[in-house]
Amino acid sequence: MHDNELWYSYKEGDVKALEGLYELYYSPLTNYGFKFTPDNVCIEESMQDLFLKLWQNRERIESPAVVKQYLYLSFRRILLRKLEYNPSRHEEELSGEHIPFQLELIGGHPMVRKERMEELTAKVDMLLNILTNRQREAVFLKYYEDLSYEEIADIMHMNIVGGYKLIYRALESLREQFGDFTLLLILYVLKRA
């Protein structure tokens, strides 16, 4: 079942549909959470809070245009609040560079021979470390999660032009440091990782 269909059924009170959304988004959202913190308990609590609030407020929550975007935005708010960034008091706290975001290449990829994977992983980690926290988060959302610039801007509390600029500057930094071919290889591996 597609996430929009699950959302519609959940809004109608179908607990199985909510469970379907949970199963569909559990891994991607927890993976996203680990980019902010290694605290598994905090991430699990944030997931529970998200789906509990979804269920409790199902009659008041409006249907989003993109379910994935809504869930990422809501999960991010809950997680950052638990990490002591308060989105209700200061909107700039949600869009600030001070929020840590770790992005690493994990696992193997068939394009890269096994013996080269460690070398490539180390290089990608080094490359990603030249980016700011916000650039790493935007690159993650764009190339790991296939979100649009509009969705990224909404999740990260910025305008769309700011989203374009953030990713453009990240890619430009990588290109300046390591050249076009290396950048294309990194983006391809990140997309597939």
Backbone as a chain_set.jsonl record, in Angstrom:
{"seq": "MHDNELWYSYKEGDVKALEGLYELYYSPLTNYGFKFTPDNVCIEESMQDLFLKLWQNRERIESPAVVKQYLYLSFRRILLRKLEYNPSRHEEELSGEHIPFQLELIGGHPMVRKERMEELTAKVDMLLNILTNRQREAVFLKYYEDLSYEEIADIMHMNIVGGYKLIYRALESLREQFGDFTLLLILYVLKRA", "coords": {"N": [[0.851, -1.183, 0.0], [0.566, 2.227, -0.778], [2.106, 5.156, 0.7], [0.389, 7.393, 0.859], [-2.12, 6.23, 0.709], [-2.062, 4.678, 3.021], [-1.955, 6.755, 4.864], [-4.441, 7.999, 4.485], [-6.153, 5.934, 5.331], [-5.294, 5.624, 7.973], [-6.078, 8.116, 8.984], [-8.764, 7.719, 8.976], [-9.056, 6.164, 11.14], [-7.924, 3.642, 11.176], [-5.925, 1.498, 12.75], [-4.125, -0.378, 11.818], [-3.202, 0.758, 9.479], [-1.719, 2.876, 10.483], [0.255, 1.373, 11.726], [1.347, 0.326, 9.415], [2.478, 2.645, 8.26], [4.368, 3.127, 10.226], [6.028, 0.843, 9.99], [6.945, 1.244, 7.394], [8.367, 3.649, 7.575], [10.042, 3.439, 9.779], [12.817, 2.496, 9.72], [14.074, 4.395, 7.857], [13.598, 6.849, 9.265], [14.78, 6.407, 11.8], [17.398, 6.042, 10.976], [17.918, 8.62, 10.009], [17.687, 9.973, 12.435], [19.96, 9.009, 13.801], [21.912, 10.488, 12.603], [21.891, 12.852, 13.917], [22.296, 12.197, 16.599], [23.923, 9.709, 18.642], [22.378, 8.478, 20.478], [20.449, 5.952, 21.098], [18.189, 5.445, 22.696], [16.972, 7.96, 22.921], [16.288, 8.388, 20.241], [14.521, 6.245, 19.79], [12.499, 6.902, 21.65], [11.662, 9.282, 20.508], [10.601, 8.353, 18.107], [8.466, 6.806, 19.113], [7.003, 8.852, 20.376], [6.326, 10.402, 18.136], [4.601, 8.668, 16.619], [2.651, 8.125, 18.493], [1.578, 10.686, 18.923], [0.646, 11.142, 16.349], [-1.449, 9.274, 16.26], [-3.098, 10.087, 18.419], [-3.81, 12.654, 17.626], [-5.063, 12.406, 15.19], [-7.509, 13.252, 14.126], [-7.305, 15.988, 14.022], [-5.036, 16.564, 12.563], [-4.045, 17.657, 9.419], [-4.157, 16.314, 6.107], [-1.076, 15.819, 4.622], [0.636, 17.084, 1.686], [2.828, 15.608, 0.941], [3.575, 12.739, 2.452], [5.97, 11.605, 3.423], [7.657, 13.849, 3.732], [6.235, 15.236, 5.732], [6.436, 13.423, 7.89], [9.23, 13.315, 8.291], [9.751, 15.996, 8.982], [8.163, 16.265, 11.318], [9.283, 14.26, 12.965], [11.902, 15.232, 13.186], [11.488, 17.65, 14.588], [10.508, 16.664, 17.069], [12.675, 15.069, 17.913], [14.79, 16.98, 18.032], [13.793, 18.627, 20.002], [13.922, 16.891, 22.185], [16.643, 16.719, 22.308], [17.211, 19.076, 23.367], [16.893, 21.39, 21.812], [14.786, 23.914, 21.321], [12.064, 24.157, 19.434], [9.663, 25.58, 19.665], [10.122, 27.947, 20.985], [12.247, 29.314, 19.715], [12.569, 29.72, 16.454], [14.862, 29.938, 14.918], [16.59, 28.201, 16.15], [16.003, 25.708, 15.14], [16.94, 25.882, 12.577], [19.558, 26.364, 12.788], [23.161, 26.362, 12.496], [24.447, 25.16, 14.561], [23.37, 22.739, 15.249], [24.299, 19.475, 15.452], [25.215, 17.225, 12.802], [25.922, 14.215, 11.541], [27.366, 12.574, 8.837], [28.047, 9.693, 7.169], [29.573, 7.322, 4.987], [28.341, 4.131, 4.651], [28.617, 0.564, 4.7], [28.96, -1.793, 1.928], [29.395, -1.434, -1.646], [28.429, -2.466, -4.847], [29.687, -1.313, -7.049], [32.199, -0.676, -6.289], [35.192, -2.292, -5.723], [35.799, -4.659, -3.15], [38.243, -4.407, -1.738], [38.823, -1.736, -2.19], [36.875, -0.365, -0.866], [37.224, 0.448, 1.836], [39.162, 2.432, 1.555], [37.791, 4.276, -0.099], [35.616, 4.862, 1.575], [36.909, 6.136, 3.718], [37.867, 8.386, 2.346], [35.465, 9.591, 1.475], [34.3, 10.159, 3.961], [36.176, 12.042, 4.865], [35.789, 14.023, 2.925], [33.104, 14.717, 3.412], [33.366, 15.805, 5.898], [34.357, 18.335, 5.442], [32.187, 19.807, 4.951], [29.58, 21.886, 6.334], [27.481, 21.334, 9.242], [24.775, 21.753, 8.529], [24.939, 21.632, 5.743], [25.703, 18.963, 5.424], [23.387, 17.706, 6.419], [21.469, 18.567, 4.542], [22.524, 17.443, 2.169], [22.296, 14.753, 2.85], [19.462, 14.492, 3.046], [18.765, 15.084, 0.408], [20.271, 13.273, -1.252], [20.321, 10.755, 0.007], [17.711, 10.351, 0.863], [16.12, 11.181, -1.219], [14.558, 13.545, -1.309], [12.783, 16.482, -2.369], [13.915, 19.836, -3.191], [12.121, 21.673, -2.124], [10.876, 20.172, -0.121], [13.061, 19.627, 1.513], [13.743, 22.222, 2.319], [11.473, 22.868, 3.838], [11.593, 20.926, 5.908], [14.022, 21.628, 7.098], [13.515, 24.148, 7.97], [13.768, 26.557, 6.333], [13.804, 28.865, 3.545], [12.937, 28.031, 0.12], [14.815, 28.893, -1.758], [16.991, 29.172, -0.081], [17.433, 26.47, 0.485], [18.218, 25.479, -2.048], [20.582, 26.992, -2.361], [22.101, 26.102, -0.168], [22.613, 23.364, -0.738], [23.845, 23.671, -3.223], [26.139, 25.148, -2.502], [27.381, 23.262, -0.863], [27.954, 21.195, -2.71], [29.571, 22.647, -4.424], [31.743, 23.243, -2.753], [32.767, 20.661, -2.372], [33.406, 20.05, -5.036], [35.35, 22.007, -5.6], [37.377, 21.226, -3.864], [37.933, 18.576, -4.613], [37.373, 17.955, -7.266], [35.37, 17.326, -10.273], [34.888, 14.61, -11.173], [35.383, 13.019, -8.885], [33.444, 14.078, -7.192], [31.068, 13.32, -8.55], [31.314, 10.524, -8.357], [31.204, 10.193, -5.564], [28.619, 11.192, -4.986], [27.119, 9.332, -6.409], [27.737, 6.942, -5.037], [26.827, 7.633, -2.463], [24.105, 7.876, -2.987], [23.434, 5.254, -3.489], [24.165, 3.946, -1.195]], "CA": [[0.0, 0.0, 0.0], [1.301, 3.484, -0.892], [2.024, 5.912, 1.959], [-0.808, 8.25, 0.859], [-3.265, 5.365, 1.026], [-1.94, 4.369, 4.447], [-2.288, 7.978, 5.594], [-5.894, 8.169, 4.418], [-6.763, 4.91, 6.192], [-4.961, 5.979, 9.363], [-6.931, 9.256, 9.349], [-10.108, 7.164, 9.167], [-9.056, 5.406, 12.387], [-7.396, 2.296, 10.977], [-4.657, 1.359, 13.462], [-3.23, -1.17, 10.955], [-2.595, 1.7, 8.539], [-0.674, 3.56, 11.243], [1.332, 0.389, 11.846], [1.973, 0.274, 8.092], [3.334, 3.822, 8.154], [5.478, 2.907, 11.151], [6.924, -0.14, 9.377], [7.513, 1.842, 6.191], [9.269, 4.76, 7.878], [10.858, 3.218, 10.973], [14.253, 2.467, 9.395], [14.583, 5.678, 7.347], [13.574, 7.904, 10.284], [15.808, 6.153, 12.816], [18.673, 6.332, 10.319], [18.01, 10.075, 10.031], [17.931, 10.345, 13.828], [21.353, 8.713, 14.161], [22.777, 11.544, 12.055], [21.888, 13.914, 14.916], [22.745, 11.718, 17.904], [24.087, 8.257, 18.753], [21.54, 8.05, 21.597], [19.394, 5.069, 20.612], [17.001, 5.616, 23.535], [16.358, 9.233, 22.515], [15.701, 8.187, 18.917], [13.352, 5.367, 19.968], [11.46, 7.692, 22.318], [11.154, 10.24, 19.521], [9.736, 7.591, 17.195], [7.235, 6.491, 19.845], [6.258, 10.106, 20.54], [5.784, 10.781, 16.836], [3.458, 7.853, 16.219], [1.607, 8.315, 19.499], [0.938, 11.97, 18.608], [-0.123, 10.953, 15.12], [-2.683, 8.572, 16.576], [-3.935, 10.9, 19.294], [-4.247, 13.879, 16.958], [-5.403, 12.07, 13.808], [-8.672, 13.999, 13.642], [-6.922, 17.4, 13.838], [-3.925, 16.679, 11.616], [-4.476, 17.717, 8.027], [-3.402, 15.415, 5.227], [-0.004, 16.547, 3.944], [0.816, 16.807, 0.263], [3.842, 14.552, 0.873], [3.614, 12.085, 3.765], [7.377, 11.45, 3.824], [8.116, 15.155, 4.2], [5.566, 15.522, 6.994], [6.987, 12.566, 8.93], [10.602, 13.763, 8.582], [9.646, 17.272, 9.685], [7.635, 16.022, 12.665], [10.288, 13.502, 13.713], [13.026, 16.141, 13.458], [11.06, 18.551, 15.672], [10.445, 15.919, 18.331], [14.039, 14.672, 18.283], [15.569, 18.159, 18.427], [13.263, 19.06, 21.292], [14.51, 15.99, 23.179], [18.067, 17.049, 22.376], [17.23, 20.393, 24.003], [16.713, 22.508, 20.898], [13.353, 24.15, 21.52], [11.491, 24.798, 18.251], [8.515, 26.449, 19.919], [10.577, 29.259, 21.445], [13.154, 29.98, 18.776], [12.584, 29.066, 15.143], [16.232, 29.882, 14.415], [17.286, 27.044, 16.713], [15.785, 24.573, 14.245], [17.651, 26.064, 11.323], [20.907, 26.8, 13.125], [24.326, 25.56, 12.156], [24.945, 24.524, 15.775], [22.79, 21.405, 15.414], [25.239, 18.529, 14.836], [24.673, 16.273, 11.842], [27.01, 13.363, 11.073], [27.035, 11.842, 7.626], [29.13, 8.783, 6.82], [29.282, 6.275, 4.032], [28.357, 2.849, 5.339], [28.35, -0.64, 3.923], [29.627, -1.994, 0.652], [28.697, -1.051, -2.859], [28.929, -3.346, -5.902], [30.513, -0.599, -8.0], [33.53, -0.526, -5.734], [35.745, -3.565, -5.259], [35.834, -4.763, -1.694], [39.5, -3.881, -1.2], [38.838, -0.271, -2.33], [35.78, 0.229, -0.107], [37.741, 1.149, 3.014], [39.827, 3.658, 1.083], [36.753, 5.196, -0.548], [34.857, 5.283, 2.75], [37.722, 7.132, 4.426], [37.903, 9.609, 1.538], [34.14, 10.216, 1.531], [34.169, 10.732, 5.303], [37.0, 13.249, 4.889], [35.103, 15.016, 2.101], [31.893, 15.18, 4.074], [33.742, 16.6, 7.063], [34.617, 19.731, 5.091], [30.889, 20.474, 4.886], [28.985, 22.295, 7.608], [26.428, 20.427, 9.708], [23.554, 21.944, 7.728], [25.183, 21.118, 4.402], [25.649, 17.496, 5.506], [21.985, 17.31, 6.557], [20.8, 18.797, 3.26], [23.023, 16.421, 1.239], [21.665, 13.497, 3.273], [18.048, 14.505, 2.662], [18.666, 15.104, -1.052], [20.853, 12.13, -1.956], [19.958, 9.497, 0.673], [16.26, 10.235, 1.028], [15.454, 11.609, -2.454], [13.573, 14.6, -1.078], [12.914, 17.643, -3.251], [14.435, 21.039, -2.537], [11.029, 22.253, -1.352], [10.7, 19.35, 1.075], [14.237, 19.855, 2.362], [13.601, 23.559, 2.893], [10.446, 22.796, 4.876], [12.11, 20.134, 7.027], [15.129, 22.339, 7.756], [13.041, 25.488, 8.345], [14.387, 27.61, 5.532], [13.037, 29.042, 2.312], [13.367, 27.134, -0.96], [16.061, 29.431, -2.315], [18.026, 28.805, 0.878], [17.705, 25.046, 0.284], [19.03, 25.367, -3.262], [21.905, 27.558, -2.1], [22.809, 25.252, 0.782], [23.112, 22.175, -1.442], [24.775, 24.142, -4.244], [27.415, 25.485, -1.851], [27.998, 22.006, -0.417], [28.52, 20.536, -3.877], [30.654, 23.493, -4.919], [32.888, 23.009, -1.854], [33.331, 19.353, -2.71], [33.98, 20.141, -6.376], [36.586, 22.787, -5.508], [38.396, 20.461, -3.14], [38.273, 17.248, -5.113], [37.115, 17.788, -8.695], [34.057, 16.874, -10.724], [34.73, 13.158, -11.221], [35.284, 12.529, -7.516], [32.132, 14.498, -6.691], [30.055, 12.457, -9.147], [31.455, 9.196, -7.764], [30.716, 10.269, -4.185], [27.165, 11.321, -4.998], [26.56, 8.059, -6.853], [27.874, 5.978, -3.938], [25.918, 8.059, -1.396], [22.738, 7.571, -3.405], [23.252, 3.81, -3.45], [24.576, 3.369, 0.105]], "C": [[0.897, 1.248, 0.0], [1.119, 4.314, 0.374], [0.827, 6.863, 2.007], [-2.063, 7.455, 1.197], [-3.255, 4.985, 2.502], [-2.362, 5.57, 5.283], [-3.81, 8.176, 5.635], [-6.59, 7.179, 5.358], [-6.509, 5.195, 7.663], [-5.857, 7.12, 9.84], [-8.367, 8.806, 9.607], [-10.19, 6.301, 10.428], [-8.538, 3.983, 12.289], [-6.006, 2.182, 11.614], [-3.652, 0.545, 12.649], [-2.523, -0.265, 9.938], [-1.487, 2.49, 9.227], [0.517, 2.625, 11.432], [2.077, 0.253, 10.522], [2.909, 1.448, 7.857], [4.577, 3.662, 9.033], [6.502, 1.949, 10.532], [7.643, 0.442, 8.168], [8.594, 2.873, 6.52], [10.17, 4.544, 9.088], [12.359, 3.291, 10.647], [14.755, 3.797, 8.844], [14.614, 6.778, 8.42], [14.618, 7.657, 11.373], [17.196, 6.385, 12.238], [18.931, 7.839, 10.316], [18.331, 10.557, 11.454], [19.364, 10.107, 14.26], [22.33, 9.72, 13.562], [22.876, 12.72, 13.027], [22.507, 13.464, 16.237], [22.959, 10.209, 17.872], [23.175, 7.652, 19.828], [20.319, 7.273, 21.096], [18.092, 5.259, 21.389], [16.247, 6.885, 23.132], [15.656, 9.083, 21.16], [14.443, 7.329, 19.02], [12.197, 6.118, 20.629], [10.836, 8.692, 21.343], [10.228, 9.553, 18.524], [8.403, 7.272, 17.873], [6.366, 7.73, 20.013], [5.589, 10.518, 19.23], [4.521, 9.983, 16.513], [2.324, 7.902, 17.238], [0.85, 9.618, 19.219], [0.115, 11.871, 17.326], [-1.47, 10.3, 15.423], [-3.634, 9.447, 17.397], [-4.535, 12.109, 18.582], [-4.735, 13.644, 15.527], [-6.581, 12.87, 13.265], [-8.332, 15.466, 13.362], [-5.825, 17.588, 12.798], [-4.481, 16.684, 10.2], [-3.612, 16.781, 7.193], [-2.345, 16.218, 4.483], [0.055, 16.195, 2.462], [1.797, 15.648, 0.078], [4.001, 13.966, 2.272], [5.046, 11.989, 4.281], [7.915, 12.75, 4.407], [7.516, 15.477, 5.568], [6.181, 14.703, 8.13], [8.416, 12.967, 9.293], [10.581, 15.059, 9.389], [9.197, 17.057, 11.127], [8.644, 15.277, 13.531], [11.455, 14.404, 14.104], [12.676, 17.087, 14.61], [11.084, 17.848, 17.017], [11.849, 15.568, 18.813], [14.857, 15.87, 18.758], [15.079, 18.719, 19.758], [13.849, 18.197, 22.406], [16.002, 16.265, 23.362], [18.288, 18.476, 22.88], [17.369, 21.56, 23.041], [15.214, 22.751, 20.914], [12.744, 24.882, 20.332], [10.332, 25.732, 18.532], [8.946, 27.844, 20.361], [11.376, 30.006, 20.379], [13.226, 29.204, 17.472], [14.002, 28.95, 14.607], [17.025, 28.723, 15.005], [17.136, 25.828, 15.81], [16.578, 24.694, 12.954], [19.101, 26.467, 11.554], [21.993, 25.813, 12.755], [24.846, 24.788, 13.36], [24.378, 23.129, 16.009], [23.715, 20.407, 14.712], [24.536, 17.577, 13.88], [25.844, 15.509, 11.254], [26.556, 12.56, 9.87], [28.243, 11.01, 7.24], [28.645, 7.802, 5.772], [29.376, 4.949, 4.763], [28.117, 1.713, 4.354], [29.077, -0.685, 2.6], [28.779, -1.541, -0.511], [29.265, -1.88, -4.001], [29.829, -2.644, -6.909], [31.975, -0.544, -7.551], [34.013, -1.894, -5.264], [35.924, -3.523, -3.758], [37.103, -4.138, -1.108], [39.603, -2.359, -1.296], [37.799, 0.402, -1.444], [36.277, 0.998, 1.108], [38.394, 2.464, 2.627], [38.798, 4.705, 0.66], [35.941, 5.729, 0.63], [35.619, 6.353, 3.518], [37.747, 8.453, 3.665], [36.563, 10.342, 1.592], [33.918, 10.857, 2.901], [34.959, 12.031, 5.412], [36.316, 14.368, 4.094], [33.895, 15.593, 2.818], [32.208, 16.029, 5.294], [34.11, 18.037, 6.723], [33.317, 20.52, 4.997], [30.438, 20.894, 6.284], [27.925, 21.271, 8.003], [25.179, 20.534, 8.84], [23.741, 21.438, 6.303], [25.122, 19.592, 4.392], [24.198, 17.018, 5.603], [21.248, 17.458, 5.227], [21.227, 17.757, 2.218], [22.398, 15.063, 1.569], [20.215, 13.442, 2.786], [17.876, 14.435, 1.143], [19.1, 13.776, -1.665], [20.619, 10.784, -1.275], [18.453, 9.295, 0.62], [15.453, 10.7, -0.173], [14.357, 12.643, -2.231], [13.832, 15.755, -2.039], [13.487, 18.818, -2.467], [13.366, 21.68, -1.656], [10.828, 21.49, -0.043], [11.857, 19.545, 2.054], [14.125, 21.204, 3.055], [12.582, 23.553, 4.029], [10.968, 22.062, 6.107], [13.16, 20.913, 7.809], [14.776, 23.776, 8.133], [13.813, 26.601, 7.642], [13.528, 27.815, 4.293], [13.662, 28.191, 1.209], [14.679, 27.607, -1.567], [17.231, 29.094, -1.389], [18.413, 27.339, 0.758], [18.569, 24.804, -0.942], [20.466, 25.831, -2.994], [22.737, 26.663, -1.188], [23.401, 24.031, 0.079], [24.111, 22.583, -2.52], [26.143, 24.442, -3.627], [28.142, 24.237, -1.348], [28.675, 21.309, -1.593], [29.683, 21.328, -4.455], [31.912, 23.321, -4.062], [33.565, 21.687, -2.175], [34.032, 19.386, -4.068], [35.303, 20.899, -6.34], [37.71, 21.986, -4.869], [38.862, 19.229, -3.907], [37.91, 16.984, -6.566], [35.774, 17.152, -9.014], [33.882, 15.359, -10.688], [34.556, 12.58, -9.823], [33.924, 12.883, -6.932], [31.032, 13.596, -7.257], [30.106, 11.047, -8.56], [30.89, 9.175, -6.348], [29.196, 10.334, -4.158], [26.501, 10.025, -5.452], [26.606, 7.027, -5.722], [26.947, 6.345, -2.801], [24.482, 7.688, -1.741], [22.435, 6.093, -3.263], [23.521, 3.194, -2.09], [23.398, 3.066, 0.978]], "O": [[1.891, 1.289, 0.725], [0.097, 4.196, 1.05], [0.298, 7.12, 3.089], [-2.956, 7.948, 1.886], [-4.297, 4.969, 3.156], [-3.048, 5.418, 6.293], [-4.383, 8.478, 6.681], [-7.507, 7.55, 6.091], [-7.397, 5.03, 8.499], [-6.342, 7.097, 10.971], [-9.096, 9.442, 10.368], [-11.251, 5.768, 10.752], [-8.699, 3.2, 13.225], [-5.029, 2.707, 11.08], [-2.447, 0.756, 12.778], [-1.369, -0.51, 9.584], [-0.44, 2.747, 8.632], [1.666, 3.051, 11.309], [3.296, 0.083, 10.507], [4.003, 1.277, 7.32], [5.687, 4.015, 8.634], [7.703, 2.221, 10.552], [8.821, 0.16, 7.946], [9.61, 2.959, 5.83], [10.994, 5.408, 9.39], [13.082, 4.081, 11.254], [15.777, 4.295, 9.316], [15.566, 7.557, 8.472], [15.272, 8.598, 11.823], [18.082, 6.875, 12.939], [20.048, 8.277, 10.592], [19.158, 11.45, 11.638], [19.931, 10.91, 15.002], [23.481, 9.783, 13.995], [23.831, 13.495, 12.97], [23.165, 14.251, 16.918], [22.252, 9.501, 17.154], [23.205, 6.442, 20.055], [19.301, 7.855, 20.723], [17.01, 5.236, 20.802], [15.021, 6.873, 23.017], [14.555, 9.598, 20.967], [13.421, 7.643, 18.411], [11.047, 5.982, 20.212], [9.625, 8.915, 21.36], [9.196, 10.105, 18.142], [7.34, 7.446, 17.277], [5.151, 7.678, 19.822], [4.43, 10.932, 19.218], [3.49, 10.562, 16.173], [1.159, 7.736, 16.877], [-0.38, 9.645, 19.272], [-0.972, 12.441, 17.227], [-2.504, 10.722, 14.906], [-4.826, 9.532, 17.1], [-5.644, 12.536, 18.904], [-4.812, 14.587, 14.739], [-6.644, 13.138, 12.065], [-9.0, 16.113, 12.555], [-5.704, 18.665, 12.215], [-5.283, 15.827, 9.83], [-2.468, 16.498, 7.547], [-2.668, 17.184, 3.792], [-0.418, 15.138, 2.043], [1.631, 14.817, -0.814], [4.509, 14.634, 3.173], [5.302, 12.265, 5.452], [8.556, 12.746, 5.458], [8.224, 15.942, 6.462], [6.42, 15.234, 9.214], [8.779, 12.963, 10.469], [11.314, 15.197, 10.368], [9.791, 17.609, 12.053], [8.84, 15.621, 14.697], [11.939, 14.339, 15.234], [13.492, 17.296, 15.509], [11.619, 18.377, 17.991], [12.17, 15.752, 19.987], [15.544, 15.786, 19.777], [15.872, 19.229, 20.549], [14.231, 18.715, 23.456], [16.549, 16.065, 24.446], [19.397, 19.007, 22.828], [17.903, 22.607, 23.407], [14.446, 21.861, 20.549], [12.885, 26.1, 20.223], [10.04, 26.603, 17.712], [8.224, 28.816, 20.139], [11.182, 31.205, 20.178], [13.868, 28.156, 17.397], [14.325, 27.983, 13.918], [18.028, 28.304, 14.426], [18.046, 25.004, 15.724], [16.854, 23.684, 12.307], [19.793, 26.867, 10.618], [21.777, 24.603, 12.707], [25.619, 23.845, 13.19], [24.859, 22.408, 16.883], [23.895, 20.488, 13.497], [23.398, 17.172, 14.119], [26.67, 16.085, 10.546], [25.491, 11.943, 9.885], [29.328, 11.543, 7.011], [27.456, 7.495, 5.687], [30.377, 4.671, 5.423], [27.49, 1.896, 3.31], [29.732, 0.279, 2.204], [27.581, -1.295, -0.365], [30.486, -1.99, -4.117], [30.648, -3.293, -7.561], [32.876, -0.381, -8.375], [33.328, -2.574, -4.5], [36.17, -2.466, -3.176], [37.045, -3.428, -0.104], [40.383, -1.748, -0.565], [37.832, 1.621, -1.281], [35.793, 2.097, 1.378], [38.203, 3.484, 3.289], [38.915, 5.877, 1.015], [35.617, 6.916, 0.676], [35.041, 7.362, 3.922], [37.657, 9.521, 4.271], [36.525, 11.563, 1.736], [33.405, 11.973, 2.99], [34.476, 13.009, 5.983], [36.272, 15.515, 4.538], [33.687, 16.806, 2.83], [31.407, 16.879, 5.684], [34.173, 18.881, 7.617], [33.334, 21.75, 4.965], [30.868, 20.321, 7.286], [27.521, 20.441, 7.188], [24.593, 19.52, 8.461], [22.815, 20.878, 5.716], [24.564, 18.994, 3.473], [23.818, 16.044, 4.952], [20.489, 16.573, 4.833], [20.391, 17.248, 1.471], [22.018, 14.315, 0.668], [19.795, 12.454, 2.184], [16.945, 13.798, 0.651], [18.39, 13.214, -2.498], [20.714, 9.752, -1.939], [17.979, 8.189, 0.362], [14.225, 10.623, -0.154], [13.329, 12.609, -2.908], [14.964, 15.975, -2.468], [13.537, 18.795, -1.238], [13.666, 22.173, -0.569], [10.635, 22.093, 1.012], [11.655, 19.619, 3.266], [14.387, 21.311, 4.253], [12.81, 24.169, 5.07], [10.797, 22.536, 7.23], [13.186, 20.865, 9.039], [15.642, 24.535, 8.567], [14.423, 27.462, 8.277], [12.624, 27.023, 4.023], [14.78, 27.694, 1.352], [15.558, 26.795, -1.855], [18.325, 28.77, -1.852], [19.584, 26.992, 0.911], [19.527, 24.032, -0.899], [21.43, 25.154, -3.352], [23.935, 26.487, -1.409], [24.57, 23.706, 0.285], [25.121, 21.906, -2.711], [27.176, 24.039, -4.162], [29.37, 24.164, -1.401], [29.825, 20.883, -1.492], [30.666, 20.75, -4.92], [33.021, 23.261, -4.593], [34.791, 21.608, -2.242], [35.115, 18.824, -4.232], [36.272, 20.485, -6.977], [38.862, 22.068, -5.296], [40.039, 18.873, -3.863], [38.127, 15.873, -7.052], [35.133, 16.533, -8.165], [32.852, 14.866, -10.229], [33.681, 11.745, -9.6], [33.316, 12.062, -6.244], [30.156, 13.155, -6.514], [29.066, 10.444, -8.295], [30.177, 8.243, -5.976], [28.556, 9.612, -3.394], [25.443, 9.657, -4.942], [25.626, 6.322, -5.481], [26.328, 5.458, -2.214], [23.731, 7.235, -0.878], [21.306, 5.715, -2.95], [23.151, 2.046, -1.846], [23.567, 2.58, 2.096]]}, "num_chains": 1, "name": "protein.A"}
